[in-house]
Amino acid sequence: MQIARVALDVPLRRFFDYRVPEGERMSVADIGCRVRVPFGQRQKIGILVELATDTDIPLAQLKPIESILRELPPLPAAWFRLTRFCAAYYHAPLGQVMLSTLPAGLRALAPPKARPLRQHIVDVPAQPAPLLTCEQEAALTSMAVGKARAYLLHGVTGSGKTEIYLRLIERCLAAGRQSLLLVPEINLTPQLEARVTARFPNAGLVSLHSELGEAARSRNWRAALTGEARIVLGTRLAVFTPLPELGLIIVDEEHDPSFKQQDGIRYSARDLAVFRAHDSAIPIVLGSATPSLESWANANDGTGRYRLLSLRERAFEGARLPLLRCIDTRVDKLQDGLSRALLLAIEQRLARAEQSLVFLNRRGYAPVMACAACGWTSHCHRCAANLVLHLADRCLRCHHCGFEARIPKRCPTCGNQDLNTFGRGTQRIEAVLAERFPQARILRVDRDSAGSRRQWETSVATIQRGEADILVGTQMLAKGHDFPKLTLVGAIAPDAALFAADWRAPERLFAQLMQVAGRAGRADRPGEVLLQTQFPDHPLYAALVRHDYPAFAATQLKERQQAGFPPYAHQAMLRAEAPQMTEALSFLATARAGPESENDPLVIFYDPVPMRLSRRASLERAQLLVESPSRRTLQRFLAGWVTRLEAIKASSRLRWHLEVDPLEF
Ligand code: ADP
Ligand code: ZN
Ligand code: ZN
């Protein structure tokens, strides 16, 4: 009898065996097809992973496959290797990994109807490519065609990295292979999509991201699998797209934390992309103005793991790098959060009809309300966090669980009517600027004002048409858009990250400030960036002002080496959440106390501790960090550990997950 081994989306670390019904013949050519199978009282869609002749299940209990779905080509072998690697590396159930990478439409018993991909009947003329700069030329010459190699392309914003991507895609198309281009944010896809399509109008570019409708996502995914689409542009989940003729992977803004999935299977799409390229023996390019320190180390540690290519100048003629300057706020005292120097600079821009951006990574009006009489503060009752005052929406809002409350007219504890607000968010800065510059058109761009794609696109269009004079924005606005009239950026409160408890905070700060600086000045208008700080001599700012990422990275890496932090150590985080902190901590203590933890001196355990945000949405959260200087040792340990964790009898109210290579602490 033929036995079909099927991967299903269930949290169990095994496959499920089914009988191939009489009259249905299956062959190895069917492996990778979807099948419809009975499961419990219902049916499920699974993936055929193997055909066998025997099984451990008593034959009488073996249920038949309901049907095999052959309308799509089977998933290719490389896709199996990628999902297997992902499951093994992140210690997640393989069936779950496999099924969760399919578009929901292809997992559904009744898939939505999709319109076919637009057919281009007439050839659209392609936009001509510019002549390469010397630096671009040199970088491209170093990238051997078809060679299996990882490249780190380091270049400031505007240095022409995207142009290099386009040239590589061109080569790849000419060689008859498919290209995969990954970007960190959905917001960045339309712009890049337009640019790639203009250059390669007939390559059947498809995009894949979570905001596509289910039908469109299935259709695009299918076009990738059939080979109809030669270029796939997508966010992190697109790393799993089956591409039978894949010849090139590009990861743009490779340092961006958005490449790390933050729930479910916590994978890094960048790291999986590196595996995938290596496994398929094709080139991969990781591009960034501020590479992650992990990638930077890989390119500079002398092992030649990554080849470093640098672009130091902006690509178009006459474009200069923005001029960065610190404003010492001990001298130029802030008024309502703004220095005189910044106000003056904004005034100049207004006079010249240029745009200014005031950058602040904190949304809302003020981060907390408080009563001076009794000490009451606006606190979320479900989280260990403040409720943020949102005047624009007339509410107090928790940024962690979304809880909202009316703004109290008097102190809820003592009745005092004179409540204070502390600190500044984007709304408050917007109000201050409106008062200072009543004639200016001010546009706030943060998750509150531009949370949906449509709002975001409206804001971007407004800015690009020059219909706003002063922009107040969070990091949202820092990413990858050309605003030709923008010549001034003021970062008004960057200091907090310098001394944050999270040792990755400086790396993120540097990247953010570089990125936001990259918005200022293009073409004929040089940009100016003002940093309001109490620590103008801080080495981070000193490197930033010189546009010297390598110097910054070298200092950071030295510190990490001394402290034994990644990339010089490899980490995994076990997190638990439960209604009571004691439950969460005791689970972690049990997890820690197992026999394997004593066996290997190379596996280091930290103490179970409450997380920094120790309560969220009424659940207490704790974490246990495990570390090893050797990735392999850590992986071997985790493989055994996770099985034991699954066997621990814990309260049904307790949830836990394991994250490999955690980014946040
Ligand atoms: P990055 O991706 O590094 O930010 P881009 O590739 O987007 O840089 O290039 C920045 C700007 O310079 C774009 O407007 C692009 O069209 C232009 N550009 C890039 N390369 C060249 C070139 N070789 N000659 C002229 N303009 C170029
Ligand atoms: Zn009070
Ligand atoms: Zn909350």
XYZ file of C-alpha atoms and ligand atoms in Angstrom:
694
model
C 0.000 0.000 0.000
C 1.144 3.553 -0.677
C 1.461 5.772 2.367
C 1.428 9.530 1.969
C 3.343 11.517 4.591
C 1.793 14.928 5.003
C 2.888 18.172 6.679
C 0.053 19.916 8.502
C -0.250 23.231 10.251
C -0.361 21.882 13.805
C 2.025 22.535 16.699
C 3.406 19.004 16.666
C 6.895 18.033 15.623
C 5.902 15.323 13.189
C 4.188 14.517 9.918
C 0.932 12.637 9.492
C 0.443 9.416 7.551
C -2.466 8.780 5.217
C -3.471 5.990 2.878
C -3.407 6.731 -0.805
C -6.869 5.634 -1.902
C -7.432 2.866 -4.436
C -7.404 4.146 -7.944
C -5.249 7.156 -7.042
C -1.597 6.649 -7.966
C 0.961 8.980 -6.565
C 4.562 9.290 -7.621
C 7.577 11.210 -6.404
C 6.568 13.884 -8.886
C 3.657 14.664 -6.569
C 5.864 15.457 -3.600
C 5.395 19.133 -2.836
C 1.770 19.146 -3.951
C -0.976 20.231 -1.635
C -3.377 17.585 -0.410
C -6.729 17.725 1.285
C -6.915 15.334 4.209
C -9.311 14.488 7.031
C -8.083 15.673 10.418
C -10.202 15.074 13.505
C -13.724 16.026 12.615
C -12.655 18.370 9.879
C -10.526 18.576 6.803
C -7.231 20.333 6.362
C -4.911 21.339 3.564
C -1.447 19.847 3.927
C 1.676 19.345 1.858
C 2.798 15.955 0.629
C 6.363 15.553 1.860
C 7.091 11.883 1.315
C 5.710 8.638 -0.101
C 6.335 5.508 1.936
C 5.356 1.889 1.972
C 5.056 1.373 5.707
C 3.884 3.310 8.724
C 3.751 3.055 12.520
C 0.018 3.688 12.481
C -2.156 0.560 12.609
C -3.556 0.131 9.120
C -7.122 0.098 10.367
C -6.677 3.607 11.757
C -5.076 4.965 8.632
C -7.389 7.393 6.888
C -7.324 7.989 3.152
C -6.244 11.212 1.554
C -9.288 13.119 0.386
C -7.732 14.556 -2.743
C -4.490 15.737 -4.217
C -4.361 19.253 -5.631
C -2.280 19.199 -8.775
C -3.302 22.511 -10.313
C -0.073 24.104 -9.084
C 3.407 22.799 -9.809
C 4.816 20.974 -6.764
C 6.935 22.978 -4.347
C 10.580 22.683 -5.399
C 13.271 20.853 -3.466
C 15.031 24.111 -2.552
C 11.853 25.297 -0.855
C 11.853 22.129 1.248
C 15.446 22.705 2.246
C 14.695 26.304 3.233
C 11.666 25.467 5.378
C 13.527 22.551 6.959
C 16.409 24.817 7.816
C 14.032 27.417 9.246
C 12.261 24.844 11.410
C 15.542 23.378 12.627
C 17.259 26.686 13.315
C 14.324 28.350 15.046
C 13.165 25.112 16.682
C 9.671 25.398 15.311
C 7.421 22.527 14.166
C 8.191 21.864 10.498
C 4.580 21.447 9.426
C 3.762 24.822 10.909
C 6.684 26.474 9.174
C 5.789 24.927 5.822
C 2.105 25.759 5.895
C 2.509 29.229 7.396
C 4.670 30.275 4.466
C 1.877 29.608 1.961
C -0.558 32.421 1.198
C -3.710 31.870 3.252
C -5.684 31.384 0.049
C -3.690 28.256 -0.743
C -4.150 26.883 2.755
C -7.890 27.405 2.672
C -10.302 24.598 1.864
C -12.270 27.014 -0.294
C -9.715 29.324 -1.877
C -10.764 32.802 -3.024
C -11.079 33.343 -6.770
C -8.194 35.284 -8.213
C -8.049 37.318 -11.363
C -5.224 36.170 -13.596
C -2.030 38.151 -13.693
C -2.200 41.068 -16.123
C -0.804 39.976 -19.428
C 1.404 42.494 -21.165
C 0.488 42.145 -24.774
C 2.498 45.001 -26.170
C 6.077 45.552 -25.147
C 6.356 48.648 -23.009
C 9.577 50.564 -23.642
C 12.021 50.301 -20.767
C 13.379 53.362 -19.034
C 17.034 53.776 -19.973
C 19.677 53.155 -17.320
C 22.004 55.992 -16.300
C 25.732 55.771 -16.895
C 27.331 54.223 -13.859
C 29.562 56.239 -11.598
C 33.094 54.966 -11.104
C 32.216 53.582 -7.697
C 29.157 51.800 -9.017
C 31.164 50.441 -11.901
C 33.827 49.135 -9.555
C 31.278 47.521 -7.251
C 29.491 45.824 -10.129
C 32.696 44.559 -11.650
C 33.498 42.901 -8.329
C 30.236 40.999 -8.369
C 30.954 38.037 -10.553
C 27.918 36.853 -12.501
C 26.363 33.670 -11.212
C 28.938 33.238 -8.439
C 27.658 31.932 -5.155
C 28.826 34.740 -2.946
C 27.437 37.032 -0.256
C 28.096 40.742 -0.718
C 27.598 43.522 1.758
C 26.923 46.710 -0.193
C 27.573 49.627 2.090
C 26.613 53.053 0.783
C 24.987 56.200 2.108
C 21.470 57.100 1.051
C 21.556 58.295 -2.519
C 24.853 56.609 -3.310
C 23.197 54.504 -5.978
C 22.685 51.139 -4.305
C 19.306 50.677 -5.955
C 20.891 51.320 -9.335
C 23.286 48.473 -8.593
C 20.378 46.218 -7.675
C 18.759 47.064 -11.000
C 21.911 46.195 -12.920
C 22.216 42.894 -11.120
C 18.578 42.088 -11.826
C 19.213 42.916 -15.471
C 22.066 40.398 -15.594
C 19.940 37.851 -13.824
C 17.055 38.315 -16.270
C 19.466 37.992 -19.168
C 20.686 34.709 -17.731
C 17.093 33.467 -17.662
C 16.861 33.400 -13.873
C 14.452 34.891 -11.343
C 15.359 37.621 -8.824
C 14.091 38.102 -5.302
C 14.241 41.591 -3.816
C 13.399 41.967 -0.134
C 12.560 45.258 1.576
C 11.792 45.837 5.249
C 8.569 47.820 4.974
C 5.395 47.627 2.992
C 5.515 51.407 2.669
C 8.658 51.085 0.605
C 7.248 48.670 -1.937
C 5.126 50.941 -4.205
C 8.004 53.308 -4.870
C 10.509 50.557 -5.569
C 7.960 48.594 -7.545
C 7.480 51.606 -9.808
C 11.201 51.998 -10.275
C 11.827 48.332 -11.083
C 8.832 48.122 -13.397
C 9.947 51.229 -15.277
C 13.264 49.554 -15.983
C 11.916 46.068 -16.665
C 8.353 46.572 -17.835
C 8.040 43.115 -19.340
C 9.527 40.980 -16.595
C 6.217 40.272 -14.873
C 7.230 41.795 -11.549
C 5.016 40.712 -8.673
C 4.977 41.969 -5.123
C 4.266 39.955 -2.012
C 3.418 41.518 1.322
C 0.799 41.265 3.989
C -1.365 44.135 2.776
C -2.161 42.455 -0.508
C -5.603 40.920 -0.646
C -5.638 37.151 -0.279
C -6.554 36.513 -3.886
C -3.819 38.773 -5.201
C -1.284 37.241 -2.889
C -2.102 33.716 -4.006
C -1.986 34.804 -7.630
C 1.410 36.499 -7.270
C 2.830 33.577 -5.342
C 1.598 31.218 -8.025
C 3.210 33.367 -10.727
C 6.501 33.061 -8.839
C 6.167 29.295 -8.575
C 5.269 28.789 -12.228
C 8.149 31.012 -13.305
C 5.826 33.520 -14.956
C 7.093 36.232 -12.608
C 10.802 36.897 -13.148
C 11.141 39.433 -10.352
C 9.584 39.149 -6.903
C 9.568 42.163 -4.606
C 8.411 41.589 -1.071
C 8.658 42.014 2.653
C 10.073 39.401 5.038
C 7.527 36.676 4.368
C 8.504 36.756 0.684
C 11.792 35.066 1.595
C 9.858 31.786 1.434
C 8.483 32.331 -2.075
C 9.146 29.226 -4.165
C 11.238 30.327 -7.138
C 12.306 27.405 -9.291
C 14.792 29.480 -11.296
C 16.094 31.779 -8.596
C 19.394 33.379 -9.574
C 19.793 36.374 -7.243
C 18.658 37.632 -3.843
C 18.861 41.248 -2.728
C 18.075 42.397 0.806
C 17.701 46.172 0.919
C 18.152 47.982 4.260
C 19.446 44.685 5.596
C 19.955 46.130 9.089
C 16.274 46.885 9.555
C 14.690 45.138 12.564
C 11.517 44.602 10.503
C 13.213 41.645 8.844
C 12.785 39.851 12.132
C 9.372 38.330 12.643
C 8.167 39.289 16.116
C 5.501 36.687 16.752
C 4.726 33.123 15.754
C 7.880 31.690 14.222
C 10.443 34.345 15.053
C 12.699 34.095 12.026
C 15.060 36.607 10.527
C 14.231 36.927 6.837
C 17.688 38.345 6.206
C 19.410 35.381 7.775
C 17.148 32.932 5.956
C 17.911 34.751 2.708
C 21.617 34.243 3.340
C 21.010 30.537 3.935
C 18.843 30.296 0.846
C 21.416 31.920 -1.416
C 24.182 29.733 -0.058
C 22.061 26.623 -0.398
C 21.107 27.473 -3.992
C 24.668 28.541 -4.827
C 23.599 31.989 -6.028
C 24.774 35.507 -5.153
C 23.119 37.574 -2.435
C 23.543 41.300 -1.879
C 22.832 42.853 1.501
C 22.556 46.597 1.109
C 22.559 49.338 3.744
C 23.907 52.730 4.720
C 24.313 51.384 8.239
C 24.727 47.601 8.098
C 23.840 45.522 11.107
C 26.902 44.896 13.230
C 26.479 41.181 12.593
C 26.787 41.701 8.842
C 29.558 44.238 9.259
C 31.524 41.743 11.311
C 30.938 39.056 8.677
C 32.384 41.370 6.066
C 35.340 42.531 8.129
C 36.444 39.588 10.229
C 38.990 38.399 7.705
C 37.187 35.119 7.045
C 35.828 36.443 3.771
C 32.362 35.253 4.622
C 30.884 38.388 3.054
C 32.620 40.556 0.538
C 32.410 44.246 1.394
C 31.687 46.767 -1.368
C 31.434 50.462 -0.540
C 29.913 53.496 -2.203
C 31.164 56.655 -0.547
C 29.694 59.410 -2.689
C 26.207 60.309 -3.710
C 25.506 59.119 -7.225
C 24.108 62.107 -9.034
C 26.188 64.988 -10.075
C 26.595 67.839 -7.634
C 24.828 66.051 -4.800
C 26.671 66.440 -1.589
C 26.242 64.595 1.663
C 24.166 66.516 4.180
C 26.002 68.616 6.703
C 25.406 67.347 10.233
C 25.889 69.519 13.276
C 25.256 69.130 16.990
C 23.422 71.857 18.863
C 24.623 71.929 22.441
C 21.412 72.254 24.413
C 23.339 73.110 27.582
C 24.172 76.404 25.850
C 21.275 76.871 23.454
C 18.578 76.099 26.004
C 15.475 74.372 24.711
C 12.160 76.152 24.771
C 9.223 73.811 24.364
C 11.711 71.232 23.158
C 13.209 73.376 20.415
C 16.514 75.253 20.302
C 16.983 78.724 18.891
C 19.351 77.395 16.270
C 16.762 74.962 14.981
C 13.981 77.559 14.981
C 16.218 79.913 13.038
C 17.064 77.230 10.517
C 13.382 76.443 10.029
C 12.682 80.126 9.519
C 15.298 80.274 6.774
C 13.725 77.298 5.035
C 10.318 78.933 5.194
C 11.751 82.072 3.621
C 13.274 80.014 0.802
C 10.156 77.888 0.320
C 12.042 74.739 1.279
C 10.849 72.009 3.618
C 12.010 71.139 7.119
C 11.548 67.905 9.016
C 11.408 67.833 12.795
C 12.222 64.284 13.823
C 11.098 62.786 17.103
C 10.538 59.153 17.835
C 7.656 59.541 20.182
C 4.082 59.894 19.102
C 1.176 61.382 20.987
C 1.098 64.729 22.768
C 2.859 63.881 26.006
C 4.049 60.528 27.308
C 2.329 60.907 30.672
C -0.211 62.960 32.647
C 0.346 63.495 36.327
C -1.094 65.139 39.418
C 1.341 67.233 41.415
C -0.906 67.167 44.488
C -1.098 63.410 45.079
C 1.405 61.852 42.679
C -1.148 60.126 40.440
C 0.139 59.325 36.955
C -1.766 58.098 33.916
C -0.941 54.432 34.041
C -2.284 51.538 31.995
C -4.008 49.107 34.333
C -3.183 46.232 31.998
C 0.480 47.028 31.332
C 3.517 48.214 33.218
C 3.457 51.392 31.179
C 2.107 54.926 31.054
C -0.955 55.970 29.176
C 0.118 58.495 26.583
C -1.882 61.674 26.171
C -3.304 61.971 22.636
C -4.907 65.375 22.400
C -5.677 64.968 18.710
C -7.950 62.006 19.482
C -8.987 63.297 22.906
C -7.852 60.239 24.783
C -5.198 58.585 26.887
C -3.808 55.604 25.033
C -1.557 52.685 25.881
C 1.059 52.130 23.196
C 1.486 48.522 24.243
C -2.022 47.090 24.442
C -4.094 49.762 22.737
C -6.234 50.494 25.805
C -7.929 53.897 25.611
C -9.482 56.099 28.276
C -11.068 59.544 28.297
C -8.828 62.382 29.342
C -9.690 63.047 32.993
C -10.853 66.595 33.812
C -9.587 66.214 37.331
C -7.276 63.837 39.149
C -9.063 60.488 39.534
C -7.464 60.043 42.972
C -7.670 63.436 44.711
C -9.895 65.548 42.479
C -7.221 68.161 41.741
C -8.203 69.970 38.534
C -4.741 71.118 37.696
C -3.154 68.126 35.963
C 0.286 68.346 34.394
C 1.603 66.800 31.223
C 5.207 65.685 31.054
C 7.486 65.242 28.090
C 6.815 65.813 24.423
C 5.475 63.769 21.585
C 4.929 64.627 17.944
C 1.512 66.211 18.576
C 2.902 68.620 21.114
C 5.784 69.616 18.862
C 3.275 70.116 16.074
C 1.321 72.466 18.344
C 4.441 74.385 19.389
C 5.490 74.827 15.769
C 2.005 75.931 14.755
C 2.180 78.655 17.366
C 5.678 79.728 16.347
C 5.050 79.689 12.620
C 1.376 80.451 12.153
C 1.850 81.004 8.441
C 3.490 77.592 7.840
C 1.692 74.467 6.663
C 2.578 71.792 9.160
C 2.127 68.087 8.503
C 2.514 65.429 11.161
C 3.463 61.961 9.949
C 3.422 59.194 12.528
C 1.539 55.976 13.104
C -1.488 57.924 14.381
C -1.776 60.204 11.373
C -0.454 57.887 8.667
C -1.069 54.408 10.022
C -2.938 53.078 7.038
C -1.378 52.743 3.639
C -3.790 55.221 2.111
C -3.092 57.890 4.766
C 0.608 57.306 4.306
C 0.439 57.687 0.548
C -1.628 60.847 0.893
C 0.972 62.337 3.249
C 3.862 61.413 0.973
C 2.073 62.931 -2.023
C 1.388 66.129 -0.073
C 5.067 66.414 0.802
C 6.237 65.630 -2.703
C 3.932 68.259 -4.194
C 5.485 70.752 -1.790
C 2.195 71.397 -0.015
C 3.694 71.189 3.455
C 6.390 73.445 4.880
C 7.257 71.738 8.138
C 6.999 68.002 8.681
C 6.868 66.546 12.152
C 7.554 62.873 12.007
C 8.804 59.688 13.579
C 11.137 57.143 12.022
C 8.280 56.297 9.688
C 9.229 59.343 7.690
C 12.919 58.512 7.797
C 12.654 55.614 5.430
C 13.431 55.621 1.762
C 11.520 58.457 0.204
C 12.741 61.242 -1.984
C 11.473 64.617 -0.880
C 13.142 67.014 -3.277
C 12.305 70.191 -1.344
C 13.425 68.918 2.031
C 16.687 70.572 3.038
C 16.603 70.597 6.827
C 16.234 67.865 9.401
C 16.175 68.566 13.121
C 16.495 65.559 15.433
C 15.127 67.075 18.601
C 15.589 64.419 21.268
C 18.040 61.746 20.196
C 19.914 61.480 23.523
C 17.720 58.964 25.332
C 19.027 56.061 23.252
C 22.628 56.808 24.214
C 22.156 55.469 27.691
C 19.349 52.974 27.209
C 19.524 49.650 28.988
C 19.245 47.849 25.662
C 22.795 47.537 24.368
C 21.538 47.549 20.792
C 20.046 51.031 21.249
C 23.123 52.944 19.988
C 23.221 50.823 16.830
C 19.561 51.602 16.175
C 20.049 55.289 16.970
C 22.953 55.602 14.570
C 21.005 53.860 11.817
C 17.930 56.004 12.381
C 19.812 59.265 12.411
C 21.759 58.319 9.287
C 18.542 57.363 7.619
C 16.736 60.528 8.586
C 19.778 62.574 7.562
C 19.549 60.854 4.192
C 16.210 62.585 3.630
C 17.827 66.004 3.640
C 19.013 67.556 0.438
C 19.299 65.903 -2.904
C 20.242 67.080 -6.353
C 21.026 70.794 -6.227
C 20.022 71.479 -2.638
C 22.511 70.467 0.020
C 20.898 69.292 3.221
C 21.517 70.315 6.794
C 20.920 68.138 9.826
C 20.805 69.543 13.349
C 21.059 67.261 16.353
C 19.848 68.712 19.645
C 21.979 67.102 22.317
C 23.472 67.577 25.733
C 26.409 65.410 24.700
C 27.827 66.975 21.550
C 31.160 65.242 22.139
C 29.717 61.768 22.367
C 31.645 59.394 20.037
C 28.394 58.279 18.400
C 27.596 61.825 17.285
C 31.211 62.479 16.382
C 31.166 59.510 13.971
C 27.748 60.482 12.669
C 28.793 64.039 11.880
C 31.697 62.635 9.844
C 29.374 60.131 8.099
C 31.782 57.581 9.451
C 29.852 54.377 9.898
C 33.001 52.210 9.821
C 34.440 54.073 12.821
C 31.188 53.764 14.723
C 30.935 50.065 13.908
C 34.518 49.437 14.960
C 33.931 51.018 18.389
C 30.686 49.156 18.893
C 32.170 45.830 17.866
C 35.080 46.303 20.224
C 32.684 46.988 23.079
C 30.616 43.961 22.196
C 33.662 41.770 22.030
C 34.751 42.912 25.471
C 31.276 42.403 26.895
C 30.773 39.086 25.109
C 27.664 40.235 23.269
C 26.572 39.208 19.767
C 28.056 38.782 17.228
C 30.689 37.362 19.619
C 28.120 35.249 21.408
C 24.997 33.496 20.239
C 21.802 33.849 22.150
C 18.341 32.458 22.573
C 15.569 33.868 24.710
C 12.896 31.837 26.417
C 9.923 34.014 27.318
C 6.923 33.110 29.403
C 3.752 35.012 30.184
C 1.040 34.240 32.699
C -1.510 36.057 34.858
C 0.924 35.910 37.809
C 4.600 36.768 37.657
C 5.389 33.851 39.980
C 3.953 31.400 37.451
C 6.027 32.823 34.642
C 9.203 32.860 36.725
C 8.670 29.381 38.082
C 8.211 27.972 34.585
C 11.525 29.525 33.600
C 13.178 28.188 36.738
C 11.970 24.686 35.874
C 13.194 25.168 32.326
C 16.558 26.187 33.621
C 16.959 23.406 36.146
C 17.022 20.538 33.661
C 19.852 18.067 33.297
C 21.084 19.457 29.996
C 21.863 22.791 31.574
C 24.679 21.316 33.612
C 26.159 19.243 30.847
C 27.765 21.789 28.646
C 30.085 24.404 30.076
C 29.739 26.301 26.808
C 26.058 26.961 27.399
C 25.537 29.838 29.785
C 22.273 30.530 31.565
C 21.233 33.877 32.927
C 18.673 34.214 35.695
C 14.988 34.257 34.873
C 13.903 37.905 35.201
C 10.787 39.966 34.572
C 10.896 41.606 31.149
C 11.457 45.326 30.962
C 7.810 45.788 30.062
C 6.914 43.351 32.798
C 3.194 43.395 32.211
C 1.344 43.701 28.947
C -2.374 43.280 28.330
C -2.812 41.926 31.873
C -0.152 39.243 31.495
C 3.046 39.179 33.509
C 6.099 38.529 31.376
C 9.467 37.069 32.203
C 12.463 35.897 30.256
C 15.463 33.617 30.460
C 18.519 34.256 28.310
C 20.728 31.393 27.153
C 24.051 32.077 25.513
C 27.011 30.334 23.998
C 30.178 31.410 22.250
C 29.472 28.653 19.728
C 26.421 28.752 17.512
C 26.617 25.032 16.947
C 26.741 24.245 20.667
C 23.791 26.511 21.319
C 21.812 24.901 18.508
C 22.524 21.397 19.747
C 21.466 22.391 23.230
C 18.268 24.093 22.072
C 17.181 21.073 20.036
C 17.129 18.917 23.151
C 15.842 21.656 25.390
C 12.766 22.502 23.367
C 11.507 18.929 23.559
C 11.808 19.008 27.323
C 10.112 22.407 27.516
C 7.151 21.004 25.640
C 6.867 18.266 28.242
C 6.850 20.605 31.255
C 3.480 20.524 32.960
C 2.565 24.164 33.312
C -0.677 25.942 34.015
C -2.898 26.191 30.965
C -2.811 29.951 31.376
C 0.909 30.028 30.784
C 2.297 30.726 27.313
C 5.909 30.482 26.320
C 8.044 30.804 23.241
C 11.657 30.434 22.334
C 13.382 33.045 20.196
C 16.728 32.391 18.544
C 18.948 35.443 17.938
C 16.618 37.809 19.814
C 16.897 41.460 18.846
C 15.009 43.010 21.728
C 15.480 42.551 25.421
P 20.367 54.470 -2.851
O 19.599 53.235 -3.193
O 21.774 54.177 -2.412
O 19.667 55.419 -1.943
P 19.722 55.220 -5.574
O 20.131 54.090 -6.452
O 18.284 55.385 -5.270
O 20.590 55.257 -4.233
O 20.269 56.550 -6.252
C 19.987 57.816 -5.734
C 19.592 58.753 -6.866
O 20.659 58.856 -7.780
C 18.417 58.259 -7.652
O 17.631 59.362 -8.003
C 19.030 57.632 -8.881
O 18.168 57.709 -9.988
C 20.265 58.464 -9.071
N 21.366 57.691 -9.623
C 21.828 56.493 -9.201
N 22.876 56.093 -9.936
C 23.086 57.075 -10.839
C 24.040 57.263 -11.899
N 24.988 56.372 -12.143
N 23.954 58.390 -12.626
C 22.995 59.305 -12.378
N 22.077 59.189 -11.415
C 22.117 58.092 -10.641
Zn -4.249 63.845 42.580
Zn -1.721 48.735 28.150
